[in-house]
Amino acid sequence: MNILYYCTFSNQNEFLKALKKKFKSHKIYTLNDKIELDKIEVALIWNLPDKILKKLINLKIVFSLGAGVDHILKLSSYKNTPIIRIQDQNMRARMLNHVLSQILNYQLKLNEYHIAQDKKIWLEERYTALNKDLTIGVLGLGYIGNFVAQNLKNLDYNIIGYKNSYKKRNSSIRIYYKNSLRNFLQSSDIVVSILPATNETKDLINKSFLKKMKKKSLLINIGRGSSLNEIDLLQHISKNPNFFASLDVFKKEPLPKKHEFWKNRNITITPHIAAITDVDSAVDYMFFKFEQFRIKGKIKSEVKIKNGY
Ligand code: GLV
């Protein structure tokens, strides 16, 4: 089976090496090799240009090298090829750590001490809320969101969730559905968005959404930058000095040097690192799925294409 690898991660070579080792009896091509693209049946990709996808006319299965699949679905040459995406315990464990770090940074007011340290000021102690007194609203309860929510709950935070569609589930977490967004936001001290990029989530976090949140609160966005209206957030912060945001994803990445976010004291920026793809476990996962496909000759897509995630 001819496999194409295309990846824009900074560790793309390390990834390729690990893939070659695991898929040892199969040849993995890159665009640097002499290959006929119409012979490719399997693509392992991150940010593949549309003009290449267009030439993969015999493609049978696509693997996303991350959890998100928006980089594939947005390509105009993408039809309905089944997609497998990374579902990895290490990735969601990292996501949880990242969320927890941002919650604690806000909850314990650590930034204030950091700023004071620069000025050599010994601050008076500050009151900090206990976990049981904070309600965290998790937007998007998929493979990662659900794990984050459950684990935060185990740490004694009050957890509520928001989902677009009703699905019967065994969960100890209170879930709000589509038309109860207002109640969900009004009840949350911290909102964590783990939403994928779809038509429905585009600019969902806008002026009216932010207005429904508590004036004194924290928004953590670790889903996709497309769900946040960045101008609305800046305006909201300018009117609400106790509103904070921790952002890992942006409309344009890397975040342009001229972007207003860089100098806003209420915004913490991390460069899309909340859940990096873990090479070894991602490669194991892809190989497992690849073997299933090779033996059975077909595979069920892990992505509901019409939902966009
Ligand atoms: C990262 O954002 C991913 O989708 O894996």
mmCIF file of C-alpha atoms and ligand atoms in Angstrom:
data_model
loop_
_atom_site.group_PDB
_atom_site.id
_atom_site.type_symbol
_atom_site.label_atom_id
_atom_site.label_comp_id
_atom_site.label_asym_id
_atom_site.label_seq_id
_atom_site.Cartn_x
_atom_site.Cartn_y
_atom_site.Cartn_z
ATOM 1 C CA MET A 1 0.000 0.000 0.000
ATOM 2 C CA ASN A 2 1.439 3.390 -0.950
ATOM 3 C CA ILE A 3 1.404 5.872 1.875
ATOM 4 C CA LEU A 4 2.014 9.617 1.680
ATOM 5 C CA TYR A 5 3.217 11.618 4.692
ATOM 6 C CA TYR A 6 2.869 15.390 4.781
ATOM 7 C CA CYS A 7 3.260 17.399 7.966
ATOM 8 C CA THR A 8 4.024 20.964 8.997
ATOM 9 C CA PHE A 9 4.821 20.265 12.676
ATOM 10 C CA SER A 10 8.219 21.428 13.890
ATOM 11 C CA ASN A 11 9.013 17.789 14.725
ATOM 12 C CA GLN A 12 7.965 16.530 11.289
ATOM 13 C CA ASN A 13 11.244 14.593 10.799
ATOM 14 C CA GLU A 14 11.056 12.867 14.153
ATOM 15 C CA PHE A 15 7.459 11.926 13.361
ATOM 16 C CA LEU A 16 8.428 10.509 9.979
ATOM 17 C CA LYS A 17 11.237 8.473 11.509
ATOM 18 C CA ALA A 18 8.865 6.953 14.075
ATOM 19 C CA LEU A 19 6.293 6.199 11.362
ATOM 20 C CA LYS A 20 8.860 4.513 9.132
ATOM 21 C CA LYS A 21 9.992 2.360 12.029
ATOM 22 C CA LYS A 22 6.468 1.265 12.909
ATOM 23 C CA PHE A 23 5.145 0.824 9.358
ATOM 24 C CA LYS A 24 8.344 -0.986 8.413
ATOM 25 C CA SER A 25 6.964 -3.290 5.757
ATOM 26 C CA HIS A 26 5.255 -0.383 3.955
ATOM 27 C CA LYS A 27 6.897 2.428 2.106
ATOM 28 C CA ILE A 28 6.074 5.897 3.360
ATOM 29 C CA TYR A 29 6.607 8.595 0.750
ATOM 30 C CA THR A 30 6.983 12.313 1.166
ATOM 31 C CA LEU A 31 6.722 14.942 -1.539
ATOM 32 C CA ASN A 32 10.523 14.858 -1.768
ATOM 33 C CA ASP A 33 10.359 11.325 -3.152
ATOM 34 C CA LYS A 34 9.708 10.489 -6.760
ATOM 35 C CA ILE A 35 6.120 9.314 -6.542
ATOM 36 C CA GLU A 36 3.078 9.161 -8.670
ATOM 37 C CA LEU A 37 0.435 10.783 -6.537
ATOM 38 C CA ASP A 38 -2.365 8.866 -8.214
ATOM 39 C CA LYS A 39 -0.895 5.651 -6.729
ATOM 40 C CA ILE A 40 -1.260 6.889 -3.138
ATOM 41 C CA GLU A 41 -3.971 5.076 -1.173
ATOM 42 C CA VAL A 42 -3.252 6.234 2.360
ATOM 43 C CA ALA A 43 -2.381 9.782 3.461
ATOM 44 C CA LEU A 44 -0.986 10.722 6.873
ATOM 45 C CA ILE A 45 -1.331 14.487 6.887
ATOM 46 C CA TRP A 46 -1.345 17.799 8.674
ATOM 47 C CA ASN A 47 -2.045 20.920 6.609
ATOM 48 C CA LEU A 48 -1.778 19.243 3.226
ATOM 49 C CA PRO A 49 -2.220 21.811 0.410
ATOM 50 C CA ASP A 50 -5.378 21.355 -1.624
ATOM 51 C CA LYS A 51 -3.425 21.151 -4.877
ATOM 52 C CA ILE A 52 -1.775 17.936 -3.617
ATOM 53 C CA LEU A 53 -4.993 16.410 -2.302
ATOM 54 C CA LYS A 54 -6.538 17.037 -5.704
ATOM 55 C CA LYS A 55 -3.981 14.700 -7.270
ATOM 56 C CA LEU A 56 -4.619 11.842 -4.812
ATOM 57 C CA ILE A 57 -7.349 10.364 -6.936
ATOM 58 C CA ASN A 58 -7.014 6.860 -5.490
ATOM 59 C CA LEU A 59 -7.016 7.825 -1.862
ATOM 60 C CA LYS A 60 -8.851 5.317 0.366
ATOM 61 C CA ILE A 61 -8.189 6.640 3.855
ATOM 62 C CA VAL A 62 -6.827 9.821 5.448
ATOM 63 C CA PHE A 63 -5.197 10.102 8.857
ATOM 64 C CA SER A 64 -5.082 13.456 10.603
ATOM 65 C CA LEU A 65 -1.816 13.785 12.503
ATOM 66 C CA GLY A 66 -3.670 15.629 15.271
ATOM 67 C CA ALA A 67 -7.043 15.571 16.983
ATOM 68 C CA GLY A 68 -8.579 18.228 14.740
ATOM 69 C CA VAL A 69 -9.766 17.554 11.203
ATOM 70 C CA ASP A 70 -10.652 21.079 10.089
ATOM 71 C CA HIS A 71 -7.398 21.217 8.114
ATOM 72 C CA ILE A 72 -8.804 18.397 5.940
ATOM 73 C CA LEU A 73 -12.491 19.282 5.738
ATOM 74 C CA LYS A 74 -11.735 22.822 4.571
ATOM 75 C CA LEU A 75 -9.946 21.582 1.435
ATOM 76 C CA SER A 76 -12.126 21.944 -1.629
ATOM 77 C CA SER A 77 -10.815 18.691 -3.142
ATOM 78 C CA TYR A 78 -11.793 16.708 -0.051
ATOM 79 C CA LYS A 79 -14.773 14.503 -0.857
ATOM 80 C CA ASN A 80 -15.865 11.746 1.519
ATOM 81 C CA THR A 81 -12.735 9.716 2.143
ATOM 82 C CA PRO A 82 -12.920 8.211 5.651
ATOM 83 C CA ILE A 83 -10.847 10.127 8.184
ATOM 84 C CA ILE A 84 -9.084 8.705 11.205
ATOM 85 C CA ARG A 85 -7.903 11.229 13.763
ATOM 86 C CA ILE A 86 -5.621 10.845 16.731
ATOM 87 C CA GLN A 87 -7.479 9.863 19.865
ATOM 88 C CA ASP A 88 -4.748 9.657 22.373
ATOM 89 C CA GLN A 89 -4.744 9.426 26.147
ATOM 90 C CA ASN A 90 -1.468 11.321 26.399
ATOM 91 C CA MET A 91 -2.891 14.163 24.376
ATOM 92 C CA ARG A 92 -5.927 14.566 26.574
ATOM 93 C CA ALA A 93 -3.810 14.206 29.718
ATOM 94 C CA ARG A 94 -1.715 17.132 28.446
ATOM 95 C CA MET A 95 -4.845 19.109 27.672
ATOM 96 C CA LEU A 96 -6.055 18.568 31.230
ATOM 97 C CA ASN A 97 -2.725 19.791 32.633
ATOM 98 C CA HIS A 98 -2.882 22.870 30.479
ATOM 99 C CA VAL A 99 -6.441 23.716 31.520
ATOM 100 C CA LEU A 100 -5.618 23.119 35.157
ATOM 101 C CA SER A 101 -2.565 25.364 34.962
ATOM 102 C CA GLN A 102 -4.669 28.199 33.544
ATOM 103 C CA ILE A 103 -7.436 27.716 36.101
ATOM 104 C CA LEU A 104 -4.945 27.737 38.980
ATOM 105 C CA ASN A 105 -3.069 30.703 37.585
ATOM 106 C CA TYR A 106 -6.321 32.668 37.644
ATOM 107 C CA GLN A 107 -7.746 31.189 40.831
ATOM 108 C CA LEU A 108 -4.558 31.746 42.859
ATOM 109 C CA LYS A 109 -3.896 35.136 41.201
ATOM 110 C CA LEU A 110 -0.386 34.051 40.362
ATOM 111 C CA ASN A 111 0.056 36.733 37.699
ATOM 112 C CA GLU A 112 -0.243 39.441 40.346
ATOM 113 C CA TYR A 113 2.731 37.971 42.211
ATOM 114 C CA HIS A 114 4.644 37.692 38.998
ATOM 115 C CA ILE A 115 4.105 41.345 38.209
ATOM 116 C CA ALA A 116 4.976 42.276 41.803
ATOM 117 C CA GLN A 117 8.158 40.230 41.617
ATOM 118 C CA ASP A 118 9.352 42.322 38.675
ATOM 119 C CA LYS A 119 8.953 45.398 40.897
ATOM 120 C CA LYS A 120 10.366 43.652 44.007
ATOM 121 C CA ILE A 121 7.086 44.156 45.850
ATOM 122 C CA TRP A 122 6.096 41.831 48.715
ATOM 123 C CA LEU A 123 2.331 41.753 48.218
ATOM 124 C CA GLU A 124 -0.178 41.352 51.022
ATOM 125 C CA GLU A 125 -1.860 37.967 50.901
ATOM 126 C CA ARG A 126 -4.908 37.746 48.686
ATOM 127 C CA TYR A 127 -8.118 35.824 49.182
ATOM 128 C CA THR A 128 -8.380 32.905 46.790
ATOM 129 C CA ALA A 129 -11.438 30.788 46.064
ATOM 130 C CA LEU A 130 -11.532 27.100 46.934
ATOM 131 C CA ASN A 131 -12.188 24.586 44.166
ATOM 132 C CA LYS A 132 -15.603 23.704 45.580
ATOM 133 C CA ASP A 133 -16.650 27.335 45.272
ATOM 134 C CA LEU A 134 -15.863 27.628 41.570
ATOM 135 C CA THR A 135 -18.076 26.486 38.715
ATOM 136 C CA ILE A 136 -16.314 25.567 35.516
ATOM 137 C CA GLY A 137 -18.326 25.378 32.311
ATOM 138 C CA VAL A 138 -16.894 23.090 29.663
ATOM 139 C CA LEU A 139 -18.015 23.828 26.111
ATOM 140 C CA GLY A 140 -17.652 20.787 23.902
ATOM 141 C CA LEU A 141 -17.700 17.381 25.546
ATOM 142 C CA GLY A 142 -16.016 15.066 23.102
ATOM 143 C CA TYR A 143 -13.108 12.704 23.697
ATOM 144 C CA ILE A 144 -10.961 15.465 25.210
ATOM 145 C CA GLY A 145 -13.621 17.719 26.734
ATOM 146 C CA ASN A 146 -15.282 14.944 28.636
ATOM 147 C CA PHE A 147 -11.985 13.777 30.093
ATOM 148 C CA VAL A 148 -11.060 17.307 31.160
ATOM 149 C CA ALA A 149 -14.497 17.820 32.721
ATOM 150 C CA GLN A 150 -14.483 14.544 34.670
ATOM 151 C CA ASN A 151 -10.987 15.095 36.017
ATOM 152 C CA LEU A 152 -11.690 18.649 37.119
ATOM 153 C CA LYS A 153 -14.755 17.340 38.882
ATOM 154 C CA ASN A 154 -12.563 14.855 40.737
ATOM 155 C CA LEU A 155 -10.609 17.856 42.020
ATOM 156 C CA ASP A 156 -13.779 19.211 43.629
ATOM 157 C CA TYR A 157 -14.641 21.930 41.126
ATOM 158 C CA ASN A 158 -18.332 22.238 40.205
ATOM 159 C CA ILE A 159 -18.497 21.217 36.599
ATOM 160 C CA ILE A 160 -21.205 21.916 34.064
ATOM 161 C CA GLY A 161 -21.102 21.132 30.373
ATOM 162 C CA TYR A 162 -22.599 22.509 27.213
ATOM 163 C CA LYS A 163 -23.487 20.459 24.170
ATOM 164 C CA ASN A 164 -25.191 21.278 20.947
ATOM 165 C CA SER A 165 -27.260 18.164 20.631
ATOM 166 C CA TYR A 166 -28.990 15.970 23.138
ATOM 167 C CA LYS A 167 -27.552 12.494 23.506
ATOM 168 C CA LYS A 168 -28.530 10.169 26.308
ATOM 169 C CA ARG A 169 -25.453 9.602 28.389
ATOM 170 C CA ASN A 170 -24.335 8.366 31.738
ATOM 171 C CA SER A 171 -22.671 11.362 33.172
ATOM 172 C CA SER A 172 -22.522 12.881 36.584
ATOM 173 C CA ILE A 173 -21.991 16.266 34.967
ATOM 174 C CA ARG A 174 -24.927 18.584 34.491
ATOM 175 C CA ILE A 175 -25.299 19.291 30.795
ATOM 176 C CA TYR A 176 -26.892 22.366 29.232
ATOM 177 C CA TYR A 177 -28.175 22.132 25.666
ATOM 178 C CA LYS A 178 -28.455 24.536 22.801
ATOM 179 C CA ASN A 179 -31.077 27.012 24.002
ATOM 180 C CA SER A 180 -29.777 27.141 27.551
ATOM 181 C CA LEU A 181 -26.464 28.759 26.653
ATOM 182 C CA ARG A 182 -27.392 31.820 28.706
ATOM 183 C CA ASN A 183 -27.912 29.781 31.880
ATOM 184 C CA PHE A 184 -24.739 27.849 31.251
ATOM 185 C CA LEU A 185 -22.668 31.015 30.858
ATOM 186 C CA GLN A 186 -24.290 32.836 33.766
ATOM 187 C CA SER A 187 -23.514 29.915 36.059
ATOM 188 C CA SER A 188 -19.835 29.586 35.094
ATOM 189 C CA ASP A 189 -16.934 31.310 36.857
ATOM 190 C CA ILE A 190 -14.613 29.928 34.224
ATOM 191 C CA VAL A 191 -15.539 28.811 30.710
ATOM 192 C CA VAL A 192 -13.319 26.331 28.913
ATOM 193 C CA SER A 193 -13.924 26.045 25.180
ATOM 194 C CA ILE A 194 -12.779 22.856 23.505
ATOM 195 C CA LEU A 195 -14.921 23.366 20.422
ATOM 196 C CA PRO A 196 -13.876 22.182 16.985
ATOM 197 C CA ALA A 197 -13.851 24.523 13.989
ATOM 198 C CA THR A 198 -17.179 24.093 12.192
ATOM 199 C CA ASN A 199 -19.662 26.407 10.518
ATOM 200 C CA GLU A 200 -21.739 26.324 13.681
ATOM 201 C CA THR A 201 -18.924 27.245 16.059
ATOM 202 C CA LYS A 202 -17.544 30.063 13.891
ATOM 203 C CA ASP A 203 -17.486 33.249 16.017
ATOM 204 C CA LEU A 204 -19.767 31.605 18.576
ATOM 205 C CA ILE A 205 -17.792 33.374 21.319
ATOM 206 C CA ASN A 206 -18.806 36.860 20.293
ATOM 207 C CA LYS A 207 -20.091 40.023 21.915
ATOM 208 C CA SER A 208 -23.416 38.536 22.968
ATOM 209 C CA PHE A 209 -21.802 35.353 24.315
ATOM 210 C CA LEU A 210 -19.235 37.340 26.340
ATOM 211 C CA LYS A 211 -21.950 39.608 27.724
ATOM 212 C CA LYS A 212 -23.729 36.574 29.167
ATOM 213 C CA MET A 213 -20.601 35.509 31.058
ATOM 214 C CA LYS A 214 -19.897 36.817 34.566
ATOM 215 C CA LYS A 215 -18.119 40.163 34.504
ATOM 216 C CA LYS A 216 -15.434 38.689 36.674
ATOM 217 C CA SER A 217 -14.448 35.499 34.951
ATOM 218 C CA LEU A 218 -11.953 33.625 32.841
ATOM 219 C CA LEU A 219 -12.365 32.303 29.323
ATOM 220 C CA ILE A 220 -9.979 29.539 28.281
ATOM 221 C CA ASN A 221 -9.922 28.714 24.576
ATOM 222 C CA ILE A 222 -8.076 25.544 23.666
ATOM 223 C CA GLY A 223 -10.395 24.426 20.851
ATOM 224 C CA ARG A 224 -9.995 26.465 17.700
ATOM 225 C CA GLY A 225 -9.379 30.154 17.117
ATOM 226 C CA SER A 226 -12.227 30.354 14.616
ATOM 227 C CA SER A 227 -14.789 30.093 17.433
ATOM 228 C CA LEU A 228 -13.675 33.367 19.032
ATOM 229 C CA ASN A 229 -14.453 36.811 17.680
ATOM 230 C CA GLU A 230 -11.161 38.457 18.622
ATOM 231 C CA ILE A 231 -12.311 42.057 18.236
ATOM 232 C CA ASP A 232 -15.354 41.407 20.431
ATOM 233 C CA LEU A 233 -13.083 39.932 23.110
ATOM 234 C CA LEU A 234 -10.813 42.998 23.121
ATOM 235 C CA GLN A 235 -13.814 45.308 23.408
ATOM 236 C CA HIS A 236 -15.294 43.205 26.164
ATOM 237 C CA ILE A 237 -12.064 43.314 28.189
ATOM 238 C CA SER A 238 -11.768 47.069 27.746
ATOM 239 C CA LYS A 239 -15.159 47.426 29.456
ATOM 240 C CA ASN A 240 -14.652 44.665 32.048
ATOM 241 C CA PRO A 241 -11.285 44.929 33.781
ATOM 242 C CA ASN A 242 -11.888 41.731 35.771
ATOM 243 C CA PHE A 243 -12.446 39.619 32.706
ATOM 244 C CA PHE A 244 -9.506 37.433 31.711
ATOM 245 C CA ALA A 245 -8.761 35.141 28.811
ATOM 246 C CA SER A 246 -6.235 32.392 28.281
ATOM 247 C CA LEU A 247 -5.886 31.614 24.604
ATOM 248 C CA ASP A 248 -3.970 28.789 22.987
ATOM 249 C CA VAL A 249 -5.550 29.003 19.537
ATOM 250 C CA PHE A 250 -6.058 31.946 17.209
ATOM 251 C CA LYS A 251 -7.690 32.902 13.947
ATOM 252 C CA LYS A 252 -4.237 33.281 12.448
ATOM 253 C CA GLU A 253 -1.313 31.228 13.711
ATOM 254 C CA PRO A 254 1.376 32.107 14.525
ATOM 255 C CA LEU A 255 -0.317 35.107 16.093
ATOM 256 C CA PRO A 256 0.869 38.140 14.053
ATOM 257 C CA LYS A 257 3.373 40.388 15.826
ATOM 258 C CA LYS A 258 1.056 43.385 15.417
ATOM 259 C CA HIS A 259 -1.913 41.672 17.063
ATOM 260 C CA GLU A 260 -3.477 43.589 19.968
ATOM 261 C CA PHE A 261 -3.597 40.437 22.117
ATOM 262 C CA TRP A 262 0.151 40.501 22.731
ATOM 263 C CA LYS A 263 0.033 43.609 24.845
ATOM 264 C CA ASN A 264 -3.211 43.012 26.680
ATOM 265 C CA ARG A 265 -2.509 42.279 30.350
ATOM 266 C CA ASN A 266 -5.778 40.362 30.772
ATOM 267 C CA ILE A 267 -4.881 37.898 28.055
ATOM 268 C CA THR A 268 -2.502 34.988 28.458
ATOM 269 C CA ILE A 269 -1.164 33.653 25.185
ATOM 270 C CA THR A 270 0.242 30.193 24.570
ATOM 271 C CA PRO A 271 1.296 29.138 21.072
ATOM 272 C CA HIS A 272 -1.094 26.243 20.337
ATOM 273 C CA ILE A 273 0.675 23.873 22.697
ATOM 274 C CA ALA A 274 -2.173 22.769 24.976
ATOM 275 C CA ALA A 275 -2.179 19.281 23.489
ATOM 276 C CA ILE A 276 0.721 18.534 21.245
ATOM 277 C CA THR A 277 0.554 15.272 19.327
ATOM 278 C CA ASP A 278 2.491 12.639 21.208
ATOM 279 C CA VAL A 279 4.600 11.015 18.499
ATOM 280 C CA ASP A 280 4.969 7.494 19.910
ATOM 281 C CA SER A 281 1.380 6.996 20.961
ATOM 282 C CA ALA A 282 0.061 8.703 17.805
ATOM 283 C CA VAL A 283 2.135 6.386 15.629
ATOM 284 C CA ASP A 284 0.931 3.320 17.556
ATOM 285 C CA TYR A 285 -2.662 4.476 17.174
ATOM 286 C CA MET A 286 -2.342 5.120 13.457
ATOM 287 C CA PHE A 287 -0.655 1.792 12.859
ATOM 288 C CA PHE A 288 -3.410 -0.025 14.740
ATOM 289 C CA LYS A 289 -6.075 1.679 12.609
ATOM 290 C CA PHE A 290 -4.053 1.171 9.437
ATOM 291 C CA GLU A 291 -3.824 -2.572 10.104
ATOM 292 C CA GLN A 292 -7.581 -2.778 10.697
ATOM 293 C CA PHE A 293 -8.110 -1.074 7.375
ATOM 294 C CA ARG A 294 -5.545 -3.221 5.546
ATOM 295 C CA ILE A 295 -6.975 -6.500 6.840
ATOM 296 C CA LYS A 296 -10.672 -5.671 6.459
ATOM 297 C CA GLY A 297 -10.298 -3.521 3.351
ATOM 298 C CA LYS A 298 -12.505 -0.815 4.838
ATOM 299 C CA ILE A 299 -12.791 1.350 7.907
ATOM 300 C CA LYS A 300 -15.446 3.469 9.550
ATOM 301 C CA SER A 301 -14.668 7.171 9.527
ATOM 302 C CA GLU A 302 -14.104 8.602 12.996
ATOM 303 C CA VAL A 303 -15.383 11.910 11.761
ATOM 304 C CA LYS A 304 -18.989 12.801 11.084
ATOM 305 C CA ILE A 305 -18.265 14.753 7.964
ATOM 306 C CA LYS A 306 -21.600 16.553 7.886
ATOM 307 C CA ASN A 307 -21.097 17.767 11.474
ATOM 308 C CA GLY A 308 -17.595 18.913 10.669
ATOM 309 C CA TYR A 309 -15.786 17.066 13.482
HETATM 310 C C1 GLV B 1 -4.334 20.287 17.687
HETATM 311 O O1 GLV B 1 -4.851 21.348 17.693
HETATM 312 C C2 GLV B 1 -4.921 19.113 17.150
HETATM 313 O O2 GLV B 1 -5.981 19.209 16.521
HETATM 314 O O3 GLV B 1 -4.362 18.040 17.331
#
